[in-house]
mmCIF file of C-alpha atoms in Angstrom:
data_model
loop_
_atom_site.group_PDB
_atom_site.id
_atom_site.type_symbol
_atom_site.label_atom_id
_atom_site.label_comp_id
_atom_site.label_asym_id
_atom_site.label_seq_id
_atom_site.Cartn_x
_atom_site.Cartn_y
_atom_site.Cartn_z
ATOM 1 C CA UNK A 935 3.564 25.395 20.333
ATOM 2 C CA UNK A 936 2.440 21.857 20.163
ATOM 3 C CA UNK A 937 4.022 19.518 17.801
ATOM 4 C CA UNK A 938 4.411 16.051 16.757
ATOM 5 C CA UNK A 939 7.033 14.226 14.934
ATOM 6 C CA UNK A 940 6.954 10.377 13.198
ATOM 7 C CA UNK A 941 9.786 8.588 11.483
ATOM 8 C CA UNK A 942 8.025 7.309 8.316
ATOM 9 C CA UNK A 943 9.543 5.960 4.632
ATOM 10 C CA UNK A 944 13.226 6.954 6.401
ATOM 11 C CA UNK A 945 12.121 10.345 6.931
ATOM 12 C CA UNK A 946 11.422 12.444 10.614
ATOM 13 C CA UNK A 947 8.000 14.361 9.616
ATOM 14 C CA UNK A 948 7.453 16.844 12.467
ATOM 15 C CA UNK A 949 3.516 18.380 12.159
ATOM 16 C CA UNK A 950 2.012 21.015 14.417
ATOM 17 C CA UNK A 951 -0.804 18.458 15.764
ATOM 18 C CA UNK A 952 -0.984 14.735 16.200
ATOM 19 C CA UNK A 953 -1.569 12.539 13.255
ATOM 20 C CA UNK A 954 -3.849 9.511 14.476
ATOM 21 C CA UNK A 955 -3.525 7.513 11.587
ATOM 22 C CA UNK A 956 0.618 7.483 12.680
ATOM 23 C CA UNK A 957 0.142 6.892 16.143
ATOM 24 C CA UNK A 958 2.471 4.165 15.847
ATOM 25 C CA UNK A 959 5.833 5.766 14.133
ATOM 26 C CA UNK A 960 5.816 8.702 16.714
ATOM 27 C CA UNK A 961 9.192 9.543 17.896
ATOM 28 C CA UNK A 962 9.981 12.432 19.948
ATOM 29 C CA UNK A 963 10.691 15.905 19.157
ATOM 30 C CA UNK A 964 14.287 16.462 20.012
ATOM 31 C CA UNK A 965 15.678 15.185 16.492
ATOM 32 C CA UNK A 966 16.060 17.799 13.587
ATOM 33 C CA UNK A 967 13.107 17.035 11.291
ATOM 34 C CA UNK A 968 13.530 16.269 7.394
ATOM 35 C CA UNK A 969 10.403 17.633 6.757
ATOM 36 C CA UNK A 970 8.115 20.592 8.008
ATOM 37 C CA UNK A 971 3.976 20.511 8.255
ATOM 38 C CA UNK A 972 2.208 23.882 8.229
ATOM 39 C CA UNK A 973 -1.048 24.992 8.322
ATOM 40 C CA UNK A 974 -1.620 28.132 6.389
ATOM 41 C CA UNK A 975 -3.125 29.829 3.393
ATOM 42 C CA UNK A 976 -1.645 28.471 0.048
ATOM 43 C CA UNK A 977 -2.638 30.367 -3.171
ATOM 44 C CA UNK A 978 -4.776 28.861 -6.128
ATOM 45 C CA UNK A 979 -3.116 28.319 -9.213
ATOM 46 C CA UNK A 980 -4.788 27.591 -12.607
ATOM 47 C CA UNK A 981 -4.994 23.834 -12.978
ATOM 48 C CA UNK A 982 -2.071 22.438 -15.172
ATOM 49 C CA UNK A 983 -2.843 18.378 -15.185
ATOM 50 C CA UNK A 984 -5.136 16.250 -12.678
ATOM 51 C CA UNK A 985 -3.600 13.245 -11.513
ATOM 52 C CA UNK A 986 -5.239 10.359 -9.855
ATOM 53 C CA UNK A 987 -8.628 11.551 -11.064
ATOM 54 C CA UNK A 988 -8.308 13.720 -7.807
ATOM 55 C CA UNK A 989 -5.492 15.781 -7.975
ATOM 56 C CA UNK A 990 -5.243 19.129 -9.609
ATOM 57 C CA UNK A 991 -1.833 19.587 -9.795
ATOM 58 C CA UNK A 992 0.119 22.803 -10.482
ATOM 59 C CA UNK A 993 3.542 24.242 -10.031
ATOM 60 C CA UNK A 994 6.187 27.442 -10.259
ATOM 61 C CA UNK A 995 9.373 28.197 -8.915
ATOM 62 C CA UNK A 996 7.915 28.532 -5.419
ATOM 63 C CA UNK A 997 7.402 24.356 -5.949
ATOM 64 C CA UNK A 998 4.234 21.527 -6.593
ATOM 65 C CA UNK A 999 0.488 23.041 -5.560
ATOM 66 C CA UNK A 1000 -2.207 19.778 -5.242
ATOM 67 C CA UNK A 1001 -5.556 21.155 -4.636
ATOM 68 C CA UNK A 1002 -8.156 18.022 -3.927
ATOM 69 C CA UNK A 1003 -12.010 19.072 -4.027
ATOM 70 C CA UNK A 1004 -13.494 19.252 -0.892
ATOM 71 C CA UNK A 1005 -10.460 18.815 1.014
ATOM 72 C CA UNK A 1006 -7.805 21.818 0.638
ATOM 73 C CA UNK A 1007 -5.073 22.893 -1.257
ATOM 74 C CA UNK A 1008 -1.320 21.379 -0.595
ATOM 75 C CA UNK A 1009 2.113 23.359 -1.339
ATOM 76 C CA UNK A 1010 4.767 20.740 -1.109
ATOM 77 C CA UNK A 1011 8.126 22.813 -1.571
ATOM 78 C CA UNK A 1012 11.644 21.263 -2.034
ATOM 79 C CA UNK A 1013 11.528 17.823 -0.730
ATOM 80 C CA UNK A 1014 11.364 19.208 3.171
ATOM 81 C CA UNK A 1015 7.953 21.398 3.667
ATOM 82 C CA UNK A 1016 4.319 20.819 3.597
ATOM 83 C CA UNK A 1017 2.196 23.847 3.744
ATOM 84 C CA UNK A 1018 -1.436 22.425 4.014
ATOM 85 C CA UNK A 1019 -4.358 24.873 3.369
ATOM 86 C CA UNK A 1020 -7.685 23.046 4.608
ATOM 87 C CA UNK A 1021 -11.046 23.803 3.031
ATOM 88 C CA UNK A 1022 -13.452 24.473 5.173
ATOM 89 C CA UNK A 1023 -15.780 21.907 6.952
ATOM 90 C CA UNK A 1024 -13.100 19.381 6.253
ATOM 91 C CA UNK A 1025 -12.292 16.396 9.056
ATOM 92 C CA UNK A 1026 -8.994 15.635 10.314
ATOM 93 C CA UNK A 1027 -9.023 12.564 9.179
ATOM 94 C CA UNK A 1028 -9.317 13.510 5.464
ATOM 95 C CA UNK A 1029 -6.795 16.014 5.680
ATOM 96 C CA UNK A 1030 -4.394 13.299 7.401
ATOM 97 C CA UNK A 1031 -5.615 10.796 4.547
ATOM 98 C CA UNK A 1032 -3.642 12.868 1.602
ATOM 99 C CA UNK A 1033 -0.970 13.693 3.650
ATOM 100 C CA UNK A 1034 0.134 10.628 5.079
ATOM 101 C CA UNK A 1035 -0.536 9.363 0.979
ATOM 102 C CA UNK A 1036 -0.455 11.414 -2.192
ATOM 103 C CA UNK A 1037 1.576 14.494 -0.385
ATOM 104 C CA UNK A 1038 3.953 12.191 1.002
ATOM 105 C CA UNK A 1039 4.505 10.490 -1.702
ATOM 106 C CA UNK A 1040 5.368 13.939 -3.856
ATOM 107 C CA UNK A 1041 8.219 14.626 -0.931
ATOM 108 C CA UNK A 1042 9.464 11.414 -1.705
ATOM 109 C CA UNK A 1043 9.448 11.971 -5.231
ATOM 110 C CA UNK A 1044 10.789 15.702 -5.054
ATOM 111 C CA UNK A 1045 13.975 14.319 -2.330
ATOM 112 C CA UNK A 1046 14.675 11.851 -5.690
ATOM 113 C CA UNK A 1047 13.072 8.622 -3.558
ATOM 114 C CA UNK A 1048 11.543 5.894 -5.126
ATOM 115 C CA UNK A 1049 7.891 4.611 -3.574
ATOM 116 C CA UNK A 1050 6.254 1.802 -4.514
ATOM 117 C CA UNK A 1051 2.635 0.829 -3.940
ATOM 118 C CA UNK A 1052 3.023 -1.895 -2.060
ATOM 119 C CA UNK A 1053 2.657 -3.801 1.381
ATOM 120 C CA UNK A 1054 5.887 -5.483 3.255
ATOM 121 C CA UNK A 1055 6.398 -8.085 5.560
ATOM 122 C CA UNK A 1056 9.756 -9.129 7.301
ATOM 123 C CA UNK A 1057 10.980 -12.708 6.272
ATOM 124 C CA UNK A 1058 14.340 -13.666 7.754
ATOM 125 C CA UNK A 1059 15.422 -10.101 8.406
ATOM 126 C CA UNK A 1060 14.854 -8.787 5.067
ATOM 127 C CA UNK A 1061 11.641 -7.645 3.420
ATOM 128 C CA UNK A 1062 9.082 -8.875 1.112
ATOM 129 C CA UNK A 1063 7.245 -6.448 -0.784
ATOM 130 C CA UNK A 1064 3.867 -7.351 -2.452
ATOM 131 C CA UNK A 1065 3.386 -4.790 -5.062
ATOM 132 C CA UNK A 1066 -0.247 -4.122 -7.193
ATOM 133 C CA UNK A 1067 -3.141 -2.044 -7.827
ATOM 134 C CA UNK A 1068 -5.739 -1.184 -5.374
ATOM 135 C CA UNK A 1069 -7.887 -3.620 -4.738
ATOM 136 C CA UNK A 1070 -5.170 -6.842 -5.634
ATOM 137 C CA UNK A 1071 -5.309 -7.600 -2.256
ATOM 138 C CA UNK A 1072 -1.888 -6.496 -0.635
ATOM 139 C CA UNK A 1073 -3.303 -5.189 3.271
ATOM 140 C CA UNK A 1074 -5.165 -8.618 3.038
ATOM 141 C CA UNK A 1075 -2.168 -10.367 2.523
ATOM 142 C CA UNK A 1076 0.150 -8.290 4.601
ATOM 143 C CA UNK A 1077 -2.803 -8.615 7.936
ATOM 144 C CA UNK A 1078 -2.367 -12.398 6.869
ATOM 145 C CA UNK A 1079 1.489 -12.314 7.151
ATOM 146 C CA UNK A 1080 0.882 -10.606 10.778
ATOM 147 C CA UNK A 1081 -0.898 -12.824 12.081
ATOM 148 C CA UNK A 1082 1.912 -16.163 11.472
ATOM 149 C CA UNK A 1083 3.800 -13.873 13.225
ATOM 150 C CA UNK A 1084 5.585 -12.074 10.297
ATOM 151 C CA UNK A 1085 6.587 -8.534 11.799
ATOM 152 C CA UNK A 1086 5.152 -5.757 9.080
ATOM 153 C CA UNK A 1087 7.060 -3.025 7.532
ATOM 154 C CA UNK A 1088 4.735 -0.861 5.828
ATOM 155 C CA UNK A 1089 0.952 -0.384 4.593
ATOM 156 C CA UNK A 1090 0.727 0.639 1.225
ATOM 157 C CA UNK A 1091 3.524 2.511 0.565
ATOM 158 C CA UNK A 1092 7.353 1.584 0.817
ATOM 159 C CA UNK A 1093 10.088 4.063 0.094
ATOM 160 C CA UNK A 1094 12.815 2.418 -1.769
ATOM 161 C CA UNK A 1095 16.795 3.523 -0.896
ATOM 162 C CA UNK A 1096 20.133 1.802 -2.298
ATOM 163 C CA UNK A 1097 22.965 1.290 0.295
ATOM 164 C CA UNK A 1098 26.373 2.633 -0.523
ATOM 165 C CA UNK A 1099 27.232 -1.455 -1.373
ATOM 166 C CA UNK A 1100 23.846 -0.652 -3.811
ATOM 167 C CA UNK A 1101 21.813 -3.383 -1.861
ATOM 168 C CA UNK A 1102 18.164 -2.050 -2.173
ATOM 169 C CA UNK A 1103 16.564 -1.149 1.510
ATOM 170 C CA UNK A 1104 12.559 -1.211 1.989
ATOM 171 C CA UNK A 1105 11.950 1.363 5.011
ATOM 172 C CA UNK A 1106 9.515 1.597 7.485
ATOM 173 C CA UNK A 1107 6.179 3.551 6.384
ATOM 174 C CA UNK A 1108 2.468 3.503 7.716
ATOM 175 C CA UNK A 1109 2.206 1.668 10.641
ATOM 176 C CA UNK A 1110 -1.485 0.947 10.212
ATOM 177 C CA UNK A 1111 -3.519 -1.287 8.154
ATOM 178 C CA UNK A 1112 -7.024 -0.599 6.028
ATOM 179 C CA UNK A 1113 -9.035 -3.550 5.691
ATOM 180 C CA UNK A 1114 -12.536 -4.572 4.251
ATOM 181 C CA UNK A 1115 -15.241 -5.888 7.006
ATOM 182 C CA UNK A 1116 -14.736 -9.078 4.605
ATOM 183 C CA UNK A 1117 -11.130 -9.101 5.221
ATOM 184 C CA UNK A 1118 -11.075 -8.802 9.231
ATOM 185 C CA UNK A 1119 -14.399 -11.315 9.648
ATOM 186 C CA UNK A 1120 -12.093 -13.953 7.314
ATOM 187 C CA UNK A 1121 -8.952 -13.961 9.811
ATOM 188 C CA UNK A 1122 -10.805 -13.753 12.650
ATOM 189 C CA UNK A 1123 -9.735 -10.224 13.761
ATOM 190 C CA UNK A 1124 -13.377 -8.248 14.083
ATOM 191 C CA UNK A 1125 -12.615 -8.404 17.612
ATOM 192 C CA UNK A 1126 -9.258 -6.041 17.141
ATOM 193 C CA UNK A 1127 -9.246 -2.550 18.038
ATOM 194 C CA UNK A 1128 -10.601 -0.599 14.893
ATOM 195 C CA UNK A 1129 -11.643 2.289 13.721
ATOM 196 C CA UNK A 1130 -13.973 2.857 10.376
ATOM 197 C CA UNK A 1131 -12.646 4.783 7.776
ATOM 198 C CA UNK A 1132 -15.197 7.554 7.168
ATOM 199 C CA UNK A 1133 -14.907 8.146 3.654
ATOM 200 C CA UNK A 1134 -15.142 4.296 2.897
ATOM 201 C CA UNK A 1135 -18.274 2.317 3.983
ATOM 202 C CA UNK A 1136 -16.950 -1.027 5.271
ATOM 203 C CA UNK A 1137 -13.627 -0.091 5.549
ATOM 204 C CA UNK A 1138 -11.484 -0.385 9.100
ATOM 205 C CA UNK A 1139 -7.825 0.932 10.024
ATOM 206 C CA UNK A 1140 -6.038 -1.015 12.570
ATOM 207 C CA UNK A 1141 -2.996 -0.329 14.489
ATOM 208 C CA UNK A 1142 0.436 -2.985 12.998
ATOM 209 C CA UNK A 1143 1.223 -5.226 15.809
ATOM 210 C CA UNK A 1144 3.778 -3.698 18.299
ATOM 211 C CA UNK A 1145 6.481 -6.098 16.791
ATOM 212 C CA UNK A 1146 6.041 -3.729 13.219
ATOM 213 C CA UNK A 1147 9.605 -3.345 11.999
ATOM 214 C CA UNK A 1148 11.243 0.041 12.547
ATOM 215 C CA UNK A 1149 14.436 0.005 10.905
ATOM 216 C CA UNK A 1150 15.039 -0.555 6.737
ATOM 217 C CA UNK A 1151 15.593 -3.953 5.336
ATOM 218 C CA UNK A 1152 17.218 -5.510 2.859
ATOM 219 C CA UNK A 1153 14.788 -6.428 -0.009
ATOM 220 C CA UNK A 1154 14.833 -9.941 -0.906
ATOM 221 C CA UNK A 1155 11.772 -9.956 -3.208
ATOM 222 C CA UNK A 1156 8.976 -8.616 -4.899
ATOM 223 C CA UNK A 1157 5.606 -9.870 -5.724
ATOM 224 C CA UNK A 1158 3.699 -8.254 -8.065
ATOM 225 C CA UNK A 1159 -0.080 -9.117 -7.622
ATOM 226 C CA UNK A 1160 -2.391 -9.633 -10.665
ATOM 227 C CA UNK A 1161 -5.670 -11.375 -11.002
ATOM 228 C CA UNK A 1162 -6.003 -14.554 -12.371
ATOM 229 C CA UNK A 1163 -7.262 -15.322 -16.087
ATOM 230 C CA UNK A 1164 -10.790 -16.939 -15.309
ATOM 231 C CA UNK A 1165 -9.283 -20.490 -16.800
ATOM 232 C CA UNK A 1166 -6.293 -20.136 -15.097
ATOM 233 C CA UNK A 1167 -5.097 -20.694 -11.990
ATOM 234 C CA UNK A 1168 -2.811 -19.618 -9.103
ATOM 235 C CA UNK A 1169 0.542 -19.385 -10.344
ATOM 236 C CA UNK A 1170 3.847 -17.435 -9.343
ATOM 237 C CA UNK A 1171 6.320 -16.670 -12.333
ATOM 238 C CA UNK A 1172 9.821 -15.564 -12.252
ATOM 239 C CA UNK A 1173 10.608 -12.218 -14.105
ATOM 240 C CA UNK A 1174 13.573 -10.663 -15.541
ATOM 241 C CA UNK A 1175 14.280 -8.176 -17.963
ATOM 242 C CA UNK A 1176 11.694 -6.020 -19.219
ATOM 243 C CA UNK A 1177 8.835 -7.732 -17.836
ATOM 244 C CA UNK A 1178 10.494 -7.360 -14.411
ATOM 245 C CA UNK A 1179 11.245 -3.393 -14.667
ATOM 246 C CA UNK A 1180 7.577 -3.076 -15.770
ATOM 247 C CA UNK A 1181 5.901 -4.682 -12.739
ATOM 248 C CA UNK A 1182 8.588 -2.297 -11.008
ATOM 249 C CA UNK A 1183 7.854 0.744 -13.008
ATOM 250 C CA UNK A 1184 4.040 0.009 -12.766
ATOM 251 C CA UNK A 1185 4.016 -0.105 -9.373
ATOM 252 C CA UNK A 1186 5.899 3.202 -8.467
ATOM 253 C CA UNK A 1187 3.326 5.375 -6.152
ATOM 254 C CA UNK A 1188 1.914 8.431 -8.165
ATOM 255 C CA UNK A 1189 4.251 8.188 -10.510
ATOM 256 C CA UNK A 1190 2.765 10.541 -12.805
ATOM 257 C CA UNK A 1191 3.891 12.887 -9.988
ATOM 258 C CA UNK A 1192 7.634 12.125 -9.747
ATOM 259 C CA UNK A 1193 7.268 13.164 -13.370
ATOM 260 C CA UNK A 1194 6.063 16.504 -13.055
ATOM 261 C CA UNK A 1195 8.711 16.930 -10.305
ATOM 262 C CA UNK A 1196 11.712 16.359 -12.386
ATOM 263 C CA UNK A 1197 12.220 12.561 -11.431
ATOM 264 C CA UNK A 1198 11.585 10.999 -14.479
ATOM 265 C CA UNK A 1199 15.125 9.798 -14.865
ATOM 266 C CA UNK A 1200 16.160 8.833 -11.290
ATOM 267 C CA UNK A 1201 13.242 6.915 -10.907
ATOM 268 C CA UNK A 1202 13.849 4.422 -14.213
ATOM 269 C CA UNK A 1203 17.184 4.345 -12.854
ATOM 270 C CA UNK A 1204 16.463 3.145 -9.273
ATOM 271 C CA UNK A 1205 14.207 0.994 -10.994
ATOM 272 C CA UNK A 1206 16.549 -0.763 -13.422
ATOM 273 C CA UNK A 1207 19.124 -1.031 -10.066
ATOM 274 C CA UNK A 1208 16.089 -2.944 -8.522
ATOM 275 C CA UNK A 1209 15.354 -5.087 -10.862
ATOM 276 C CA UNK A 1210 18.756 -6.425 -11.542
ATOM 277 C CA UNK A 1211 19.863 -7.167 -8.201
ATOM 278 C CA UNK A 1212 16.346 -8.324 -6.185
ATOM 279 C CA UNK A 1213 14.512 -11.435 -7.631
ATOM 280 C CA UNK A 1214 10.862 -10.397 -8.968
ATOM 281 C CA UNK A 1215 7.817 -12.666 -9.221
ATOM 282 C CA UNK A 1216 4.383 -12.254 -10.748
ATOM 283 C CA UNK A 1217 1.667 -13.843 -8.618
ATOM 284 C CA UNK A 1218 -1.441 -14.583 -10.347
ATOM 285 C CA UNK A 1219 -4.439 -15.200 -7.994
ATOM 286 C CA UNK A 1220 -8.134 -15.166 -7.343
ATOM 287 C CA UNK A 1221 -9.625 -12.214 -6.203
ATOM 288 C CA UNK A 1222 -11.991 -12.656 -3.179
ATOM 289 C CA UNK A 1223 -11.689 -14.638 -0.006
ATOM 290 C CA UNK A 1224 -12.807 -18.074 -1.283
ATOM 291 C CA UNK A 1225 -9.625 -19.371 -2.231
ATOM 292 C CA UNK A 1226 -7.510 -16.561 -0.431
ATOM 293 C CA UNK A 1227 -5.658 -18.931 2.512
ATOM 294 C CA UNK A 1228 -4.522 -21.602 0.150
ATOM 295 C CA UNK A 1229 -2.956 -18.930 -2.176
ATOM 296 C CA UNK A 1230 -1.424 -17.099 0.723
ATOM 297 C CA UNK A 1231 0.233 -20.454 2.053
ATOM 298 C CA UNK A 1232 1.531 -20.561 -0.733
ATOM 299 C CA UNK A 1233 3.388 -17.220 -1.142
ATOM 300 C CA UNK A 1234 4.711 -17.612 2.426
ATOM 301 C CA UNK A 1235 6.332 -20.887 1.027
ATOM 302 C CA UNK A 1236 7.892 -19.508 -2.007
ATOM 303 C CA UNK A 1237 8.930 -16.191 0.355
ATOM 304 C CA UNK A 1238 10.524 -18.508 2.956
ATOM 305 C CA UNK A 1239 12.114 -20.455 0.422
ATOM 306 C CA UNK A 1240 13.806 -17.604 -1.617
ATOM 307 C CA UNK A 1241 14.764 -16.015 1.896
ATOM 308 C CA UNK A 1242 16.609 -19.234 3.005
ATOM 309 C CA UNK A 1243 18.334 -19.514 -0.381
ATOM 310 C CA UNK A 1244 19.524 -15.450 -0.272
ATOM 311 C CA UNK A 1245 20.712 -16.615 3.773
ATOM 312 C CA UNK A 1246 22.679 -19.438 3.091
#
């Protein structure tokens, strides 16, 4: 029987088919795998809370269901199996699309690991994360970083570990990018191999450069992205405390999830840890293109800068 394994967010994820969207993290198949994809029928349950506007979520002793309209049903059982039951007429590529996202990120949350939405780029050998809500710009930014010649560590989603010193580690997740047509026309990269997303007009995934980073990293920052006030304008603003375990907490990937899977607790925790020990910025900036290669400039400096301080 055919299958494929890829090392993503520290994990070996072996599937009975290729995944296309993790061509790059493909490994081979003579390592034990952490976690098991199956196709096969999984039951309906009655709907016990949506989350993400998308996700009917339900769950027993036999572990989490996550039905998605249109798409097909999801058993994720224990931290270490997927069993994926697709409706029919659905592409591949939608399929893939949940579980290289939303499914993934419920393993994560059921094996007690934090994610955070967020891009990362390697800065002198540890990671940067840029944290924020859809749409705050964080694949722009990240495509940016690649192109000076920053290696990437993840699209999206990072999975957060401690070490046994209790140094927090960014690891190695997507190894693809999503950008708007705006996006790749502004740095120049319309010319890159890329294929359109087909269930978002306008929208292209591109293969990370071969230089991605494969291994975890120290993390030596985070940047949480928000827009800027209309009479305000770019600025980047040390946090601590609270307001630092909030852009944290904010930015943990389906969170909601990690709640209805028990994590509730290790997750504030891991957060706290983070916060503490790894220096967190807000970055206010101006949505859209116009001004986006000054602002980014800018973050590089202030990355490089903190990066050469946390060397020395």
């Amino acid at each position: 029987m055919m299958t494929a394994t890829y090392r993503v967010f520290g994990l070996d994820v072996r599937f009975p088919r290729e995944v296309p969207t993790l061509r790059g993290a493909r490994i081979g198949d003579d390592t034990a795998a952490d976690v098991h994809v199956a196709f096969a029928p999984v039951a309906p349950l009655p709907v016990m809370e949506t989350v993400n506007d998308d996700l009917d979520t339900s769950w027993n002793a036999e572990g989490l269901t996550i039905a998605v309209e249109e798409v097909g049903r999801f058993l994720i059982r224990g931290g270490h199996t997927i069993v994926v039951d697709p409706y029919p007429g659905v592409s591949q590529a939608e399929i893939d699309l949940y579980l290289a996202g939303s499914i993934m990120g419920a393993i994560l949350h059921q094996r007690a690991i934090m994610p955070l939405h967020c891009n990362a780029f390697a800065c002198g050998g540890a990671a940067v994360l840029l944290c924020g809500d859809s749409g705050a710009g964080k694949s722009t930014l990240a495509a940016w970083f690649e192109g000076r010649g920053r290696p990437l560590l993840t699209d999206d989603v990072c999975a957060v570990t401690f070490d046994p010193k209790g140094t927090a580690l960014g690891h190695p997740g997507m190894p693809r990018l999503r950008l708007w047509d705006d996006a790749l026309e502004a740095m120049e990269r319309i010319g890159q191999a890329a294929c359109s997303v087909p269930w978002a007009d306008g929208k292209f995934e591109l293969e990370m450069s071969s230089d991605r980073v494969r291994q975890p990293l120290p993390i030596a920052a985070i940047y949480h992205l928000r827009e800027a006030e209309p009479d305000s304008g770019f600025a980047i603003t040390a946090l601590r405390g609270l307001p630092a375990i909030d852009a944290i907490t904010s930015s943990i990937y389906r969170r909601r999830i990690g709640d209805l899977v028990g994590h509730t607790a290790g997750y504030l925790q891991d957060t706290a840890r983070l916060a503490t020990g790894t220096p967190v910025f807000r970055v206010e900036r101006t949505w859209g293109m116009e001004h986006f290669n000054r602002e980014a400039a800018l973050i590089e400096d202030h990355a490089i800068a903190l990066c050469s301080q946390i060397a020395a």
